Short mmCIF file of C-alpha atoms and ligand atoms in Angstrom, two decimals:
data_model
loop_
_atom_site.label_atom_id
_atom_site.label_comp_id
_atom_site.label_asym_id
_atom_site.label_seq_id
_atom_site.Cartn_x
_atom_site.Cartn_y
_atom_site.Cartn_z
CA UNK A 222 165.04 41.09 138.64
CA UNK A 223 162.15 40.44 140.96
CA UNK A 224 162.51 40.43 144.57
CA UNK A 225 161.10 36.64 144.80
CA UNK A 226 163.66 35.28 142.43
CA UNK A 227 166.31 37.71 144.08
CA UNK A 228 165.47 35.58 147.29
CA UNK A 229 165.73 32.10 145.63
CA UNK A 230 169.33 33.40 144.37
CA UNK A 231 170.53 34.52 147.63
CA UNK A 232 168.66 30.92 149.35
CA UNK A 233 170.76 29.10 146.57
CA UNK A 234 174.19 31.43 147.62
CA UNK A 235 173.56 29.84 150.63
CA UNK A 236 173.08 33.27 152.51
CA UNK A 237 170.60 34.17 155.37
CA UNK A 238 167.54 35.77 154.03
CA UNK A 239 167.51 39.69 155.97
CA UNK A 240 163.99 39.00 156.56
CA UNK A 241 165.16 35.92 158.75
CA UNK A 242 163.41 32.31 157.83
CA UNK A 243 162.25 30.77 161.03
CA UNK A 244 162.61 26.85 161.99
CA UNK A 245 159.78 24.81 161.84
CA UNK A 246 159.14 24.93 165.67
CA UNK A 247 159.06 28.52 165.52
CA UNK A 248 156.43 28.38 163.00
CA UNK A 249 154.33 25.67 164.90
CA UNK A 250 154.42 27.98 167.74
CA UNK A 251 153.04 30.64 165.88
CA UNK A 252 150.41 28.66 164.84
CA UNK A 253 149.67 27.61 168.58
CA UNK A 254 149.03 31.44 169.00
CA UNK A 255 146.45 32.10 166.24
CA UNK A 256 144.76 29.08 167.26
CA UNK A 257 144.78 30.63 170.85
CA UNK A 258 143.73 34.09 169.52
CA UNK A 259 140.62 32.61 167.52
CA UNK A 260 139.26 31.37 171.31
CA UNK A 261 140.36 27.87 171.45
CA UNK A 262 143.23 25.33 172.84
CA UNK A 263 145.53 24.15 170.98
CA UNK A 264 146.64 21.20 173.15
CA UNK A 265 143.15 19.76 172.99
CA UNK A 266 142.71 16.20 170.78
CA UNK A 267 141.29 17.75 167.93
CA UNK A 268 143.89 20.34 167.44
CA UNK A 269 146.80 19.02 169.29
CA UNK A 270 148.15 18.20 164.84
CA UNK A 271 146.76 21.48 163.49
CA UNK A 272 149.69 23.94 164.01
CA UNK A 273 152.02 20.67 162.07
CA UNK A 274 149.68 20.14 159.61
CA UNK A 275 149.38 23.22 158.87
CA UNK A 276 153.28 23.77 158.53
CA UNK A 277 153.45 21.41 155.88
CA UNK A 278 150.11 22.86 154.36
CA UNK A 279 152.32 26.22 154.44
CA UNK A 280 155.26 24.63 153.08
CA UNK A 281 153.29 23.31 149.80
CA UNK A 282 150.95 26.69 149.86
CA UNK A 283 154.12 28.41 149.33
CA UNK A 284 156.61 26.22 147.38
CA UNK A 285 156.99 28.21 144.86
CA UNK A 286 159.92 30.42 146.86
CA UNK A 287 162.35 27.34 146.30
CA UNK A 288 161.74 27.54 142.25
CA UNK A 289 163.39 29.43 139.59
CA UNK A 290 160.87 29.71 136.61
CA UNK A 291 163.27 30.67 133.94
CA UNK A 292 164.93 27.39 134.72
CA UNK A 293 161.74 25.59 133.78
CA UNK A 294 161.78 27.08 131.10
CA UNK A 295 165.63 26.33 129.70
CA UNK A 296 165.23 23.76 127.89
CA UNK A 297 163.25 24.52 124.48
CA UNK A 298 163.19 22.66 121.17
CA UNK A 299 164.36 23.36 117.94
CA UNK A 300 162.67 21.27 115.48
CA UNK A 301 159.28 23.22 114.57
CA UNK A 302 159.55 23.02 110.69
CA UNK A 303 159.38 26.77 111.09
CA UNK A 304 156.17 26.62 112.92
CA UNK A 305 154.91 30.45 113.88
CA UNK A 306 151.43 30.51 114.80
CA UNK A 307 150.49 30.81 118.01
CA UNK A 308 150.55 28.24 120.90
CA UNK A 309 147.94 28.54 123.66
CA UNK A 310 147.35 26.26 126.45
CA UNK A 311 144.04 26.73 127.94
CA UNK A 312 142.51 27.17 131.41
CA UNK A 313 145.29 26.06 133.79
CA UNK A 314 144.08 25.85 137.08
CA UNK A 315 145.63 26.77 139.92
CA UNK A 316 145.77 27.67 142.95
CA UNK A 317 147.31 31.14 145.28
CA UNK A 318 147.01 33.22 147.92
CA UNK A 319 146.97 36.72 148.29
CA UNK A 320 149.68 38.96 150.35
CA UNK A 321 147.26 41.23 152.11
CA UNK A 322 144.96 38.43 153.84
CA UNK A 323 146.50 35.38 153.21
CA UNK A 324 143.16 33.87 151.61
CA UNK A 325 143.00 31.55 148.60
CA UNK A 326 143.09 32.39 145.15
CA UNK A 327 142.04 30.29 143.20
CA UNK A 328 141.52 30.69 139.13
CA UNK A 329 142.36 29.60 135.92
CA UNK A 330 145.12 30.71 133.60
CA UNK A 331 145.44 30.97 129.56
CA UNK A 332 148.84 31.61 128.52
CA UNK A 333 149.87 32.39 124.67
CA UNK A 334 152.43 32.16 122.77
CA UNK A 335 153.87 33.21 119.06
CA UNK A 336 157.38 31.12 118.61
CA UNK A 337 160.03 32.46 117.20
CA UNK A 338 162.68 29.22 116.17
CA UNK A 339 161.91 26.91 119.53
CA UNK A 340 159.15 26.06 121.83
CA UNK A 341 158.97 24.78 125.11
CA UNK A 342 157.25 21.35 126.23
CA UNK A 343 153.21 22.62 126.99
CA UNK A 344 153.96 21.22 130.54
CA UNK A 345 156.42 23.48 130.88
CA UNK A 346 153.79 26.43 130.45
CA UNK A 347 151.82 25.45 133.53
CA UNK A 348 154.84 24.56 135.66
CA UNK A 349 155.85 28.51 135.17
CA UNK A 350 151.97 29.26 136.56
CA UNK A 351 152.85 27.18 139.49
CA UNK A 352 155.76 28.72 140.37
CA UNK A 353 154.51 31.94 140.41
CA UNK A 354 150.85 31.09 142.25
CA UNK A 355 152.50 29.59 145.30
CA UNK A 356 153.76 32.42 146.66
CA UNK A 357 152.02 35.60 148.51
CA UNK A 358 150.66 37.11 145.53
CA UNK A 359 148.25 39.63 144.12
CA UNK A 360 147.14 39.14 140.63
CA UNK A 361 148.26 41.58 138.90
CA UNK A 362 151.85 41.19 139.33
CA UNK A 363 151.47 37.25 139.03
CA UNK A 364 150.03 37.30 135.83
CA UNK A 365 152.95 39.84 134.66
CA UNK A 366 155.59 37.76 135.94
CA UNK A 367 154.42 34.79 133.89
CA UNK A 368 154.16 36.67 130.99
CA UNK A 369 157.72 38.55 131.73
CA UNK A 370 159.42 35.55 131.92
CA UNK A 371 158.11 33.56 128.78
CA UNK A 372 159.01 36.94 127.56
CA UNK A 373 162.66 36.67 128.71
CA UNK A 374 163.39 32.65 128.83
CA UNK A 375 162.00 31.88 125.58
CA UNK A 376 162.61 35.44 123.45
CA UNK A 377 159.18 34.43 121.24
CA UNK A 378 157.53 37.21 118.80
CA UNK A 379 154.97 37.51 121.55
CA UNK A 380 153.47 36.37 125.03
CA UNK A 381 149.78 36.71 126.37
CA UNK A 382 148.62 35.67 129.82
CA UNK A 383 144.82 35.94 131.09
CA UNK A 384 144.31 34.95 134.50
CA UNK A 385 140.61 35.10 135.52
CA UNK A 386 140.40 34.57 139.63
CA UNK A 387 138.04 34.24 142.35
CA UNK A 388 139.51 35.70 146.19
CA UNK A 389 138.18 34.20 148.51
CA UNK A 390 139.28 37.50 150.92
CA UNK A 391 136.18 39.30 148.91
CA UNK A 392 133.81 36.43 148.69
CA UNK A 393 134.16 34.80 152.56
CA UNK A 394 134.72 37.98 154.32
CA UNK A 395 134.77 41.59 154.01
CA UNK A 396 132.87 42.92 151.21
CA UNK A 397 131.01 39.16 150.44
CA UNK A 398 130.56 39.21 146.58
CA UNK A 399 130.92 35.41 145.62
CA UNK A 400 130.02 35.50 142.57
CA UNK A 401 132.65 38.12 141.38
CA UNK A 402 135.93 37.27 139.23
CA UNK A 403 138.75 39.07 138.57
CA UNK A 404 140.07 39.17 135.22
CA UNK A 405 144.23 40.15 134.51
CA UNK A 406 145.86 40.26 131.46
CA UNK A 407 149.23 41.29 129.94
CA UNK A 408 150.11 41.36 126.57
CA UNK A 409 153.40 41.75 125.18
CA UNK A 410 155.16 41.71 121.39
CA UNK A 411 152.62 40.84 118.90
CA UNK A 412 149.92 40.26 121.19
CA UNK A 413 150.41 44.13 122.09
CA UNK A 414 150.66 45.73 118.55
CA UNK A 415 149.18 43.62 116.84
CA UNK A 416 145.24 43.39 117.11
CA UNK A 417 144.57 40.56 115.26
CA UNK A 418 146.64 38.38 117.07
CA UNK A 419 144.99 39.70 120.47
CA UNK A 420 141.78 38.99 119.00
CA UNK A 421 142.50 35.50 118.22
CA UNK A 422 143.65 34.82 122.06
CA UNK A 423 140.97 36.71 123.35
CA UNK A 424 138.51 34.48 121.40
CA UNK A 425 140.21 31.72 123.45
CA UNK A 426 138.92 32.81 126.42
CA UNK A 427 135.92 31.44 128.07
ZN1 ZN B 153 143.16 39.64 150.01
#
């Protein structure tokens, strides 16, 4: 079990998180004090709504701590007249940031599957994405958690996820290379040992 989902359960147990969730003051505040620590005043006109607005910014950044993506998942269908090629939905967009600088990430996804007896609704597929990009993240282990949990949820012959991603902590600051992607990918099933059905995804891919 992963520690974000291990959070969600003990959120929906109703217990205190040991990392301690602050109230929405307390993160306002905080706010008040980077906006301080970058030079300027936060009670002056232009800013006086920045630390709120950006509390709700946070709040939809980040949303992705109050879902479970297995429960997207649950509910599959039945009815594929034995359907058992593969199912790919294409350059899902979305949108992250990363846990060491808390910069964007932003990037498309391509996530594969081969059924085996039930499929989920294609929505479904991106929803899972979701879930996973708004949270503190780093790419590699988002784009094996949506892959581990098609894997799990949906028990198919095989799962393939490609997220190709642009962080904005290497192209705005530090190193400054904005043309650069990175490029994730994590096959399971079929898609692992079997090289013509990684070719066939991979020629997917654009
Ligand atoms: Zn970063």
């Amino acid at each position: 079990m992963s520690s974000n989902v291990h959070s969600l359960e003990m959120l929906k147990a109703g217990k205190r998180l040991d990392f301690g969730k602050p109230n929405r003051e307390e993160v306002e505040e905080a706010f008040r004090t980077i906006i301080r620590w970058a030079g300027d005043d936060p009670k002056r006109p232009g800013l006086i709504e920045t630390p709120l607005r950006l509390t709700r910014a946070f709040e939809e950044f980040f949303a992705g701590y109050g879902q479970d993506a297995s429960l997207i998942l649950e509910r599959t269908f039945e009815e594929i007249e034995g359907y058992d090629e593969m199912t790919v939905l294409r350059g899902i967009r979305f949108e992250s940031h990363c846990e060491h600088h808390l910069a964007p990430i932003t990037g498309k996804a391509w996530v594969a599957y081969v059924p085996s007896g039930r499929v989920v609704g294609i929505s479904k597929l991106a929803r899972v994405v979701d879930a996973y990009a708004k949270r503190l993240q780093i790419q590699e282990k988002m784009t094996a958690q949506i892959a581990n949990t098609i894997d799990e949820v949906l028990k198919p012959q095989g799962v393939g996820v490609i997220l190709k991603a642009t962080h904005h902590c290497m192209t705005t600051r530090g190193v400054h290379k904005p043309d650069s992607d990175l490029v994730t990918s994590r096959m399971l099933g079929c898609f692992r040992d079997n090289p013509t059905t990684r070719q066939e995804f991979l020629q997917m891919i654009d």
